Amino acid sequence: MDRLGTGIGWRPEIADGIAELPGVDWVEVVAENICPGHLPPALEALRARGTTVVPHGVSLGLGGAERPDPGRLAALAERAEALGAPLVTEHIAFVRAGGPLTASPAMEAGHLLPVPRTRDALDVLCENVRIAQDALPVPLAVENIAALVNWPGEEMTEGQFLAELVERTGVRLLIDVANLHTNRVNRNEDPATALDELPVEAIAYVHVAGGIERDGVWHDTHAHPVTRPVLDVLAELCARVSPPGVLLERDEDFPTTGELAAELDAIRTVLKEAPTPVALPTPAPAPVPTPLRATGVAVPRGTATAVGTVGTTDTATATATGTVGATGAATAIGTAAATGTATSTTDAARQRLAVAQTALLSALVAGTPAPEGFDRRRLLIQSRALAAKRASVVARIAPELPDILGGDYRPGFLAYARHRPMRHGYRQDAMDFAVHLLAEGRPADPDAHRRLTQWWRDRAGPKPPRGGPAHRLAHAVRRALHRR
């Protein structure tokens, strides 16, 4: 693996500051937030002066029960080629559930949720990673995530899970030391043990980020300074291996350029002061993944369209009905029909994983009962965090809504989200929220109601989308508005 050096997550809000920071060898961009052929000028300027740019995906859902969506893979491949990236990265997480495998409505988390460390989940993840590897033009590295909740009945530690994933697929690892610290606080998992079990020679690079502890729970916010315990985990990692790259992440509440420079200096100090790593045996060559193009999942490149916001998705809502999270009630629908791939040995595992993930996500975003074995208090914390993030992202991509609704926006959105899962990404979520308010005759203020009505009309087009409850609700709102 080529050495990357010290880098920072590129965000438009701090683009000018990043251009001024000394010693930045490379940057990472959220893949879904850029459009090939229309890169931001500040990012193009970095590339022109030789700065490496790595696309970091957030929406594949490699840890989900479904096979990776060909369109999303094509989009990630297109961005890697447009940026001339040496690799691409994604997460070991699931981000959506429901749909054909459970004969229930599709739901989106709008967040990275943990995968159970079980044989079923590992088998599915390995196949999904190999599908992604086959579709991408450059190597893939996958990231460990932070978690608030523990899955019951886990069969492996995180280190064991990642080690077997690497052994079976040859995938590289993106190790987030802040997430290792988060799991120490929230899941009582020792970062040193995880690092001891990892194949550290497979590390492509490392993430470092800040967070905050509230009521005994660590929140991986990416909106606070990097803490000493996180830097200590980085030092633990550097005592085992010299990582090819280390990157500072910051996503919200951006500090001054000087403060970012100080955090980068703190990271460089850890790297400089780290003892020489203990020599490891030369690893055997990584296994070459068996090509999967014959299964029909390889996708043509250059067909992706731009996605404007992190987590924005275009996944179609399942037309099948059924109780979300029900076990044994829904008949499995073969993945071959859903994805166009041949039947594989993971189909039964996918079915079991789909039921489990749908039950968890439904409890988090639709208010259904908590699945057996989960900590109900932690589920409530996670549920509230998901709703709060959803409200914040919608406010960013549709700033007219909080402007129109004023102080009623956030409580109104949180009440709306309590039993209404996101199904088509954040932009559609904003539209659905407006429809919900208008259907209930809100806001009560005539001027705010008029402005919200006009906002919705400007974006709804001549006809609302067809099919399902959202269509019927939008149609009812349109009829009511025409009568005014």
Tab-separated table of C-alpha atoms in Angstrom:
chain	number	residue	atom	x	y	z
A	1	MET	CA	0.000	0.000	0.000
A	2	ASP	CA	1.408	3.395	-0.997
A	3	ARG	CA	1.921	5.806	1.873
A	4	LEU	CA	-0.647	8.570	2.052
A	5	GLY	CA	0.755	10.613	4.929
A	6	THR	CA	-1.332	12.973	7.068
A	7	GLY	CA	-4.674	14.155	5.744
A	8	ILE	CA	-7.990	15.761	6.583
A	9	GLY	CA	-11.588	15.204	5.586
A	10	TRP	CA	-12.454	17.727	2.875
A	11	ARG	CA	-15.714	19.580	3.493
A	12	PRO	CA	-16.976	22.654	1.599
A	13	GLU	CA	-17.304	24.619	4.837
A	14	ILE	CA	-13.563	24.399	5.522
A	15	ALA	CA	-12.274	24.211	1.935
A	16	ASP	CA	-10.463	27.545	2.101
A	17	GLY	CA	-8.833	26.636	5.388
A	18	ILE	CA	-7.685	23.246	4.115
A	19	ALA	CA	-5.973	24.960	1.194
A	20	GLU	CA	-3.941	26.988	3.717
A	21	LEU	CA	-3.042	24.154	6.096
A	22	PRO	CA	0.633	23.191	5.961
A	23	GLY	CA	1.639	19.569	5.533
A	24	VAL	CA	-1.675	18.152	4.293
A	25	ASP	CA	-0.672	15.264	2.064
A	26	TRP	CA	-4.143	14.085	1.078
A	27	VAL	CA	-7.859	14.585	1.628
A	28	GLU	CA	-10.907	12.365	1.811
A	29	VAL	CA	-14.276	13.372	0.354
A	30	VAL	CA	-17.735	11.942	0.988
A	31	ALA	CA	-18.359	10.186	-2.310
A	32	GLU	CA	-22.095	10.882	-2.385
A	33	ASN	CA	-21.491	14.619	-2.033
A	34	ILE	CA	-19.538	15.152	-5.230
A	35	CYS	CA	-20.504	14.976	-8.882
A	36	PRO	CA	-17.931	13.742	-11.413
A	37	GLY	CA	-17.368	16.361	-14.077
A	38	HIS	CA	-18.513	19.118	-11.710
A	39	LEU	CA	-16.023	18.956	-8.849
A	40	PRO	CA	-15.880	21.980	-6.533
A	41	PRO	CA	-13.184	24.418	-7.695
A	42	ALA	CA	-11.408	24.230	-4.319
A	43	LEU	CA	-11.143	20.453	-4.638
A	44	GLU	CA	-9.921	20.738	-8.216
A	45	ALA	CA	-7.266	23.187	-7.038
A	46	LEU	CA	-6.008	20.666	-4.470
A	47	ARG	CA	-5.826	17.969	-7.133
A	48	ALA	CA	-3.964	20.332	-9.468
A	49	ARG	CA	-1.213	20.791	-6.909
A	50	GLY	CA	-0.840	17.035	-6.464
A	51	THR	CA	-2.979	16.358	-3.381
A	52	THR	CA	-4.373	12.830	-3.368
A	53	VAL	CA	-8.177	12.622	-3.020
A	54	VAL	CA	-9.868	9.473	-1.715
A	55	PRO	CA	-13.669	8.973	-2.058
A	56	HIS	CA	-15.327	7.710	1.119
A	57	GLY	CA	-18.764	6.143	0.615
A	58	VAL	CA	-21.557	6.156	3.187
A	59	SER	CA	-24.535	4.566	1.429
A	60	LEU	CA	-23.571	1.127	0.070
A	61	GLY	CA	-24.649	-0.688	3.217
A	62	LEU	CA	-22.170	-3.531	2.741
A	63	GLY	CA	-23.257	-5.052	6.042
A	64	GLY	CA	-26.902	-5.152	5.021
A	65	ALA	CA	-28.816	-8.267	4.028
A	66	GLU	CA	-29.270	-7.191	0.410
A	67	ARG	CA	-26.516	-7.395	-2.174
A	68	PRO	CA	-24.923	-4.035	-3.016
A	69	ASP	CA	-26.991	-1.949	-5.385
A	70	PRO	CA	-25.386	-1.879	-8.864
A	71	GLY	CA	-26.201	1.809	-9.321
A	72	ARG	CA	-24.472	2.774	-6.085
A	73	LEU	CA	-21.433	0.695	-7.020
A	74	ALA	CA	-21.319	2.356	-10.436
A	75	ALA	CA	-21.493	5.776	-8.787
A	76	LEU	CA	-18.630	4.960	-6.429
A	77	ALA	CA	-16.548	3.562	-9.301
A	78	GLU	CA	-17.192	6.686	-11.359
A	79	ARG	CA	-16.050	8.942	-8.548
A	80	ALA	CA	-12.894	6.908	-7.985
A	81	GLU	CA	-11.990	7.250	-11.648
A	82	ALA	CA	-12.868	10.954	-11.795
A	83	LEU	CA	-10.620	11.677	-8.811
A	84	GLY	CA	-7.781	9.402	-9.900
A	85	ALA	CA	-8.038	7.833	-6.444
A	86	PRO	CA	-5.658	5.068	-5.326
A	87	LEU	CA	-8.475	3.368	-3.410
A	88	VAL	CA	-12.060	3.838	-2.216
A	89	THR	CA	-13.474	3.260	1.246
A	90	GLU	CA	-16.810	2.296	2.759
A	91	HIS	CA	-18.205	1.050	6.072
A	92	ILE	CA	-18.983	-2.250	7.730
A	93	ALA	CA	-22.542	-1.248	8.488
A	94	PHE	CA	-26.135	-1.519	7.398
A	95	VAL	CA	-28.056	1.618	6.469
A	96	ARG	CA	-31.425	0.288	5.305
A	97	ALA	CA	-33.684	-2.700	5.926
A	98	GLY	CA	-37.064	-4.090	5.008
A	99	GLY	CA	-38.029	-4.584	1.397
A	100	PRO	CA	-38.386	-7.819	-0.586
A	101	LEU	CA	-36.432	-10.093	1.753
A	102	THR	CA	-38.917	-9.437	4.564
A	103	ALA	CA	-41.974	-8.537	2.468
A	104	SER	CA	-42.196	-5.278	4.424
A	105	PRO	CA	-41.818	-1.589	3.543
A	106	ALA	CA	-38.254	-0.471	2.956
A	107	MET	CA	-36.765	1.822	5.588
A	108	GLU	CA	-33.616	3.918	5.740
A	109	ALA	CA	-31.613	4.658	8.863
A	110	GLY	CA	-29.869	7.809	7.624
A	111	HIS	CA	-26.967	6.537	9.715
A	112	LEU	CA	-24.407	3.733	9.945
A	113	LEU	CA	-25.735	0.914	12.131
A	114	PRO	CA	-23.684	-2.005	13.482
A	115	VAL	CA	-23.640	-5.449	11.943
A	116	PRO	CA	-24.021	-8.428	14.301
A	117	ARG	CA	-20.734	-10.292	14.637
A	118	THR	CA	-22.201	-13.632	13.673
A	119	ARG	CA	-21.413	-16.259	11.078
A	120	ASP	CA	-24.502	-15.313	9.065
A	121	ALA	CA	-23.550	-11.629	8.996
A	122	LEU	CA	-19.927	-12.424	8.138
A	123	ASP	CA	-20.901	-14.716	5.262
A	124	VAL	CA	-23.169	-12.031	3.821
A	125	LEU	CA	-20.581	-9.280	4.345
A	126	CYS	CA	-17.852	-11.304	2.634
A	127	GLU	CA	-20.004	-11.864	-0.435
A	128	ASN	CA	-21.053	-8.207	-0.526
A	129	VAL	CA	-17.437	-7.058	-0.253
A	130	ARG	CA	-16.405	-9.364	-3.097
A	131	ILE	CA	-19.227	-8.031	-5.270
A	132	ALA	CA	-18.028	-4.487	-4.542
A	133	GLN	CA	-14.393	-5.364	-5.209
A	134	ASP	CA	-15.337	-6.813	-8.574
A	135	ALA	CA	-17.243	-3.672	-9.568
A	136	LEU	CA	-14.655	-1.100	-8.453
A	137	PRO	CA	-11.642	0.001	-10.512
A	138	VAL	CA	-9.364	0.407	-7.463
A	139	PRO	CA	-8.852	-1.442	-4.161
A	140	LEU	CA	-11.539	-1.220	-1.481
A	141	ALA	CA	-10.967	-0.604	2.241
A	142	VAL	CA	-13.746	-0.968	4.806
A	143	GLU	CA	-14.139	0.878	8.096
A	144	ASN	CA	-15.096	-0.282	11.577
A	145	ILE	CA	-17.943	1.819	12.953
A	146	ALA	CA	-18.982	3.178	16.345
A	147	ALA	CA	-22.026	1.704	18.026
A	148	LEU	CA	-24.420	2.571	20.820
A	149	VAL	CA	-26.016	-0.862	21.016
A	150	ASN	CA	-24.868	-4.471	21.311
A	151	TRP	CA	-26.410	-7.226	19.251
A	152	PRO	CA	-27.435	-10.207	21.391
A	153	GLY	CA	-25.872	-13.562	20.574
A	154	GLU	CA	-22.710	-12.299	18.924
A	155	GLU	CA	-20.214	-15.055	18.095
A	156	MET	CA	-16.976	-13.108	17.556
A	157	THR	CA	-15.088	-10.117	18.839
A	158	GLU	CA	-14.583	-7.171	16.515
A	159	GLY	CA	-10.951	-8.110	15.923
A	160	GLN	CA	-11.848	-11.706	15.068
A	161	PHE	CA	-14.648	-10.579	12.770
A	162	LEU	CA	-12.387	-8.187	10.851
A	163	ALA	CA	-9.512	-10.658	10.704
A	164	GLU	CA	-11.656	-13.329	9.076
A	165	LEU	CA	-13.165	-10.766	6.705
A	166	VAL	CA	-9.667	-9.848	5.509
A	167	GLU	CA	-8.602	-13.493	5.269
A	168	ARG	CA	-11.598	-14.427	3.132
A	169	THR	CA	-11.735	-11.387	0.829
A	170	GLY	CA	-8.325	-9.693	0.832
A	171	VAL	CA	-10.067	-6.381	1.547
A	172	ARG	CA	-8.065	-3.578	3.152
A	173	LEU	CA	-9.043	-2.007	6.463
A	174	LEU	CA	-9.766	1.605	7.374
A	175	ILE	CA	-9.415	1.619	11.151
A	176	ASP	CA	-11.162	4.440	12.993
A	177	VAL	CA	-9.455	4.771	16.379
A	178	ALA	CA	-12.214	7.106	17.596
A	179	ASN	CA	-14.704	4.306	16.937
A	180	LEU	CA	-12.540	1.874	18.907
A	181	HIS	CA	-12.647	4.346	21.808
A	182	THR	CA	-16.412	4.759	21.374
A	183	ASN	CA	-16.907	1.005	21.627
A	184	ARG	CA	-14.735	0.933	24.746
A	185	VAL	CA	-17.113	3.333	26.485
A	186	ASN	CA	-20.390	2.083	25.029
A	187	ARG	CA	-19.717	-1.639	24.659
A	188	ASN	CA	-16.928	-2.268	27.179
A	189	GLU	CA	-14.594	-3.470	24.409
A	190	ASP	CA	-10.864	-3.000	24.923
A	191	PRO	CA	-9.205	-1.268	21.935
A	192	ALA	CA	-5.894	-2.988	22.693
A	193	THR	CA	-7.530	-6.395	22.414
A	194	ALA	CA	-9.141	-5.452	19.119
A	195	LEU	CA	-5.809	-4.196	17.776
A	196	ASP	CA	-4.051	-7.376	18.910
A	197	GLU	CA	-6.550	-9.468	16.949
A	198	LEU	CA	-6.483	-7.340	13.804
A	199	PRO	CA	-4.340	-8.102	10.770
A	200	VAL	CA	-2.671	-4.704	11.102
A	201	GLU	CA	-0.716	-5.268	7.903
A	202	ALA	CA	-4.053	-4.912	6.063
A	203	ILE	CA	-4.598	-1.333	7.302
A	204	ALA	CA	-4.904	1.146	4.421
A	205	TYR	CA	-5.249	4.193	6.659
A	206	VAL	CA	-6.613	5.438	9.960
A	207	HIS	CA	-9.378	7.850	10.965
A	208	VAL	CA	-9.118	10.146	13.984
A	209	ALA	CA	-12.143	12.152	15.169
A	210	GLY	CA	-13.652	13.887	18.175
A	211	GLY	CA	-16.725	13.177	20.231
A	212	ILE	CA	-18.311	13.787	23.607
A	213	GLU	CA	-19.528	11.723	26.549
A	214	ARG	CA	-23.009	12.302	27.961
A	215	ASP	CA	-24.521	10.252	30.798
A	216	GLY	CA	-21.991	7.476	30.371
A	217	VAL	CA	-22.527	7.204	26.596
A	218	TRP	CA	-19.894	8.280	24.082
A	219	HIS	CA	-21.272	10.090	21.041
A	220	ASP	CA	-18.993	9.981	18.001
A	221	THR	CA	-20.043	13.429	16.856
A	222	HIS	CA	-17.198	14.497	14.531
A	223	ALA	CA	-18.144	17.928	15.882
A	224	HIS	CA	-15.810	18.173	18.881
A	225	PRO	CA	-12.034	18.261	19.329
A	226	VAL	CA	-10.073	15.011	19.344
A	227	THR	CA	-9.633	13.863	22.948
A	228	ARG	CA	-6.549	12.420	24.615
A	229	PRO	CA	-8.057	8.912	24.946
A	230	VAL	CA	-8.546	8.776	21.167
A	231	LEU	CA	-4.940	9.842	20.589
A	232	ASP	CA	-3.877	7.152	23.050
A	233	VAL	CA	-5.644	4.526	20.926
A	234	LEU	CA	-3.820	5.911	17.895
A	235	ALA	CA	-0.546	5.480	19.811
A	236	GLU	CA	-1.533	1.878	20.625
A	237	LEU	CA	-2.084	1.226	16.927
A	238	CYS	CA	1.213	2.874	15.945
A	239	ALA	CA	3.049	0.634	18.412
A	240	ARG	CA	1.905	-2.314	16.282
A	241	VAL	CA	2.227	-0.921	12.766
A	242	SER	CA	3.202	2.261	10.954
A	243	PRO	CA	-0.074	3.187	9.243
A	244	PRO	CA	0.201	4.263	5.584
A	245	GLY	CA	-2.046	7.240	6.286
A	246	VAL	CA	-3.830	9.019	9.122
A	247	LEU	CA	-6.763	11.385	8.548
A	248	LEU	CA	-8.550	13.903	10.770
A	249	GLU	CA	-12.339	13.937	10.391
A	250	ARG	CA	-14.561	16.906	11.201
A	251	ASP	CA	-18.157	17.128	9.940
A	252	GLU	CA	-19.933	19.812	11.994
A	253	ASP	CA	-19.291	22.839	14.221
A	254	PHE	CA	-16.133	23.530	12.272
A	255	PRO	CA	-13.359	25.232	14.246
A	256	THR	CA	-10.871	27.814	13.029
A	257	THR	CA	-8.100	26.822	10.649
A	258	GLY	CA	-5.648	27.301	13.516
A	259	GLU	CA	-7.503	24.789	15.679
A	260	LEU	CA	-7.541	22.250	12.829
A	261	ALA	CA	-3.805	22.778	12.373
A	262	ALA	CA	-3.272	22.145	16.094
A	263	GLU	CA	-5.226	18.877	15.919
A	264	LEU	CA	-3.189	17.753	12.918
A	265	ASP	CA	-0.007	18.627	14.824
A	266	ALA	CA	-1.188	16.517	17.772
A	267	ILE	CA	-1.704	13.585	15.412
A	268	ARG	CA	1.772	14.083	13.895
A	269	THR	CA	3.269	14.151	17.384
A	270	VAL	CA	1.740	10.761	18.181
A	271	LEU	CA	3.106	9.352	14.929
A	272	LYS	CA	6.555	10.814	15.593
A	273	GLU	CA	6.759	9.613	19.195
A	274	ALA	CA	5.433	6.124	18.520
A	275	PRO	CA	7.950	3.359	19.193
A	276	THR	CA	9.191	1.332	16.284
A	277	PRO	CA	6.501	-1.286	15.653
A	278	VAL	CA	7.339	-4.855	16.545
A	279	ALA	CA	8.339	-6.658	13.373
A	280	LEU	CA	5.547	-8.877	12.114
A	281	PRO	CA	5.949	-12.021	10.049
A	282	THR	CA	5.681	-11.298	6.352
A	283	PRO	CA	2.011	-11.959	5.567
A	284	ALA	CA	1.010	-14.340	2.858
A	285	PRO	CA	-0.298	-12.667	-0.305
A	286	ALA	CA	-3.901	-11.600	0.120
A	287	PRO	CA	-6.314	-14.027	-1.504
A	288	VAL	CA	-7.523	-12.900	-4.879
A	289	PRO	CA	-11.314	-12.602	-4.710
A	290	THR	CA	-13.101	-14.903	-7.083
A	291	PRO	CA	-14.541	-12.771	-9.904
A	292	LEU	CA	-18.283	-12.394	-9.593
A	293	ARG	CA	-19.040	-10.877	-12.968
A	294	ALA	CA	-20.572	-14.135	-14.136
A	295	THR	CA	-23.329	-13.726	-11.573
A	296	GLY	CA	-24.688	-10.688	-13.356
A	297	VAL	CA	-23.837	-8.123	-10.705
A	298	ALA	CA	-21.051	-6.337	-12.551
A	299	VAL	CA	-22.235	-2.898	-13.543
A	300	PRO	CA	-21.319	-0.608	-16.404
A	301	ARG	CA	-19.403	2.437	-15.322
A	302	GLY	CA	-20.328	5.998	-16.113
A	303	THR	CA	-24.047	5.500	-15.501
A	304	ALA	CA	-24.330	7.111	-12.089
A	305	THR	CA	-26.077	10.393	-11.410
A	306	ALA	CA	-25.003	12.907	-8.799
A	307	VAL	CA	-26.244	12.533	-5.262
A	308	GLY	CA	-26.397	15.800	-3.440
A	309	THR	CA	-26.336	14.996	0.264
A	310	VAL	CA	-24.865	12.432	2.595
A	311	GLY	CA	-27.328	9.597	2.980
A	312	THR	CA	-29.574	10.720	0.141
A	313	THR	CA	-30.878	7.614	-1.563
A	314	ASP	CA	-33.244	6.667	-4.308
A	315	THR	CA	-34.139	3.203	-3.092
A	316	ALA	CA	-37.658	2.340	-4.166
A	317	THR	CA	-40.147	1.556	-1.431
A	318	ALA	CA	-41.157	-2.078	-1.463
A	319	THR	CA	-44.657	-2.666	-2.734
A	320	ALA	CA	-45.112	-5.805	-0.670
A	321	THR	CA	-46.943	-5.390	2.600
A	322	GLY	CA	-46.315	-7.044	5.931
A	323	THR	CA	-45.541	-6.280	9.538
A	324	VAL	CA	-42.160	-4.609	9.869
A	325	GLY	CA	-39.811	-6.786	11.867
A	326	ALA	CA	-42.212	-9.720	12.077
A	327	THR	CA	-40.448	-13.054	12.369
A	328	GLY	CA	-41.832	-16.000	10.485
A	329	ALA	CA	-44.771	-14.042	9.128
A	330	ALA	CA	-43.273	-13.015	5.802
A	331	THR	CA	-42.293	-15.438	3.079
A	332	ALA	CA	-38.793	-14.804	1.809
A	333	ILE	CA	-38.543	-13.501	-1.709
A	334	GLY	CA	-35.542	-14.928	-3.524
A	335	THR	CA	-32.681	-12.517	-3.952
A	336	ALA	CA	-32.150	-13.766	-7.474
A	337	ALA	CA	-35.424	-12.158	-8.461
A	338	ALA	CA	-34.663	-8.989	-6.517
A	339	THR	CA	-31.138	-8.412	-7.765
A	340	GLY	CA	-30.726	-10.406	-10.945
A	341	THR	CA	-27.974	-12.532	-9.377
A	342	ALA	CA	-27.762	-16.279	-9.304
A	343	THR	CA	-28.877	-18.089	-6.169
A	344	SER	CA	-25.934	-18.421	-3.776
A	345	THR	CA	-25.126	-20.222	-0.561
A	346	THR	CA	-25.749	-17.011	1.408
A	347	ASP	CA	-29.461	-16.788	0.590
A	348	ALA	CA	-30.598	-18.414	3.835
A	349	ALA	CA	-28.181	-16.273	5.845
A	350	ARG	CA	-29.443	-13.177	4.037
A	351	GLN	CA	-33.006	-14.050	4.949
A	352	ARG	CA	-32.191	-14.464	8.643
A	353	LEU	CA	-30.075	-11.306	8.701
A	354	ALA	CA	-32.800	-9.329	6.909
A	355	VAL	CA	-35.391	-10.266	9.533
A	356	ALA	CA	-33.057	-9.316	12.385
A	357	GLN	CA	-31.954	-5.997	10.873
A	358	THR	CA	-35.502	-5.038	9.920
A	359	ALA	CA	-36.717	-5.689	13.457
A	360	LEU	CA	-33.945	-3.513	14.903
A	361	LEU	CA	-34.349	-0.650	12.436
A	362	SER	CA	-38.119	-0.697	12.826
A	363	ALA	CA	-37.723	-0.333	16.585
A	364	LEU	CA	-35.339	2.586	16.060
A	365	VAL	CA	-37.247	4.573	13.430
A	366	ALA	CA	-40.843	3.334	13.413
A	367	GLY	CA	-41.620	2.912	17.099
A	368	THR	CA	-42.176	-0.856	17.021
A	369	PRO	CA	-41.298	-2.951	20.105
A	370	ALA	CA	-37.635	-3.564	20.864
A	371	PRO	CA	-36.398	-6.942	19.615
A	372	GLU	CA	-35.612	-9.473	22.301
A	373	GLY	CA	-32.173	-9.249	23.868
A	374	PHE	CA	-31.443	-5.586	23.191
A	375	ASP	CA	-30.856	-2.964	25.875
A	376	ARG	CA	-34.049	-0.886	25.694
A	377	ARG	CA	-32.401	2.194	27.214
A	378	ARG	CA	-29.661	2.138	24.596
A	379	LEU	CA	-32.209	1.639	21.819
A	380	LEU	CA	-34.067	4.721	23.037
A	381	ILE	CA	-30.843	6.759	23.032
A	382	GLN	CA	-30.045	5.545	19.513
A	383	SER	CA	-33.584	6.239	18.326
A	384	ARG	CA	-33.481	9.801	19.608
A	385	ALA	CA	-30.053	10.338	18.075
A	386	LEU	CA	-31.283	9.125	14.672
A	387	ALA	CA	-34.317	11.421	14.790
A	388	ALA	CA	-32.172	14.386	15.849
A	389	LYS	CA	-29.706	13.756	13.027
A	390	ARG	CA	-32.565	13.425	10.576
A	391	ALA	CA	-34.017	16.772	11.677
A	392	SER	CA	-30.612	18.455	11.388
A	393	VAL	CA	-29.856	17.083	7.915
A	394	VAL	CA	-33.296	18.011	6.578
A	395	ALA	CA	-32.798	21.512	7.976
A	396	ARG	CA	-29.503	21.775	6.085
A	397	ILE	CA	-30.775	20.557	2.728
A	398	ALA	CA	-34.122	22.374	2.992
A	399	PRO	CA	-33.281	25.500	5.048
A	400	GLU	CA	-36.580	27.087	3.996
A	401	LEU	CA	-38.456	24.735	6.363
A	402	PRO	CA	-36.953	26.006	9.641
A	403	ASP	CA	-37.189	29.519	8.207
A	404	ILE	CA	-40.916	29.096	7.537
A	405	LEU	CA	-41.732	27.201	10.724
A	406	GLY	CA	-39.391	29.028	13.090
A	407	GLY	CA	-39.246	27.527	16.566
A	408	ASP	CA	-41.887	24.958	15.650
A	409	TYR	CA	-39.607	23.228	13.118
A	410	ARG	CA	-37.569	20.944	15.341
A	411	PRO	CA	-40.298	19.741	17.738
A	412	GLY	CA	-42.646	19.351	14.776
A	413	PHE	CA	-40.135	17.296	12.807
A	414	LEU	CA	-39.244	15.089	15.776
A	415	ALA	CA	-42.931	14.354	16.360
A	416	TYR	CA	-43.360	13.556	12.658
A	417	ALA	CA	-40.314	11.250	12.632
A	418	ARG	CA	-41.326	9.276	15.712
A	419	HIS	CA	-43.381	6.749	13.743
A	420	ARG	CA	-42.549	7.649	10.140
A	421	PRO	CA	-39.351	6.042	8.813
A	422	MET	CA	-37.360	7.724	6.081
A	423	ARG	CA	-37.859	5.791	2.846
A	424	HIS	CA	-36.366	7.753	-0.048
A	425	GLY	CA	-33.542	9.863	1.370
A	426	TYR	CA	-33.406	13.225	3.068
A	427	ARG	CA	-34.721	15.367	0.208
A	428	GLN	CA	-37.876	13.300	-0.065
A	429	ASP	CA	-38.094	13.297	3.723
A	430	ALA	CA	-38.320	17.087	3.629
A	431	MET	CA	-41.139	16.873	1.101
A	432	ASP	CA	-42.974	14.221	3.127
A	433	PHE	CA	-42.712	16.363	6.255
A	434	ALA	CA	-44.258	19.315	4.434
A	435	VAL	CA	-47.070	17.109	3.133
A	436	HIS	CA	-47.673	15.820	6.655
A	437	LEU	CA	-47.981	19.349	8.050
A	438	LEU	CA	-50.255	20.578	5.271
A	439	ALA	CA	-52.520	17.535	5.571
A	440	GLU	CA	-53.033	18.414	9.232
A	441	GLY	CA	-53.781	22.053	8.420
A	442	ARG	CA	-50.496	23.286	9.803
A	443	PRO	CA	-48.862	25.638	10.347
A	444	ALA	CA	-51.712	27.609	11.893
A	445	ASP	CA	-50.207	30.971	11.012
A	446	PRO	CA	-51.741	31.970	7.625
A	447	ASP	CA	-48.547	33.489	6.247
A	448	ALA	CA	-46.422	30.468	7.250
A	449	HIS	CA	-49.069	28.135	5.795
A	450	ARG	CA	-49.040	30.044	2.510
A	451	ARG	CA	-45.237	29.953	2.326
A	452	LEU	CA	-45.078	26.237	3.105
A	453	THR	CA	-47.750	25.524	0.500
A	454	GLN	CA	-45.801	27.445	-2.127
A	455	TRP	CA	-42.549	25.735	-1.130
A	456	TRP	CA	-44.165	22.328	-1.577
A	457	ARG	CA	-45.826	23.273	-4.877
A	458	ASP	CA	-42.538	24.560	-6.284
A	459	ARG	CA	-40.920	21.190	-5.678
A	460	ALA	CA	-43.741	18.691	-6.090
A	461	GLY	CA	-44.075	19.066	-9.872
A	462	PRO	CA	-47.314	18.766	-11.793
A	463	LYS	CA	-48.083	15.326	-10.334
A	464	PRO	CA	-47.046	13.693	-7.064
A	465	PRO	CA	-45.298	10.292	-7.209
A	466	ARG	CA	-47.748	7.452	-7.774
A	467	GLY	CA	-48.418	4.552	-5.465
A	468	GLY	CA	-48.548	4.000	-1.724
A	469	PRO	CA	-49.666	6.044	1.268
A	470	ALA	CA	-47.356	8.939	0.428
A	471	HIS	CA	-49.040	9.316	-2.962
A	472	ARG	CA	-52.521	9.210	-1.414
A	473	LEU	CA	-51.567	11.774	1.231
A	474	ALA	CA	-49.956	14.087	-1.323
A	475	HIS	CA	-52.975	13.717	-3.581
A	476	ALA	CA	-55.296	14.649	-0.706
A	477	VAL	CA	-53.182	17.698	0.084
A	478	ARG	CA	-53.212	18.755	-3.562
A	479	ARG	CA	-57.028	18.481	-3.713
A	480	ALA	CA	-57.376	20.504	-0.539
A	481	LEU	CA	-55.072	23.197	-1.866
A	482	HIS	CA	-56.961	23.426	-5.150
A	483	ARG	CA	-60.165	24.064	-3.205
A	484	ARG	CA	-58.689	27.109	-1.518
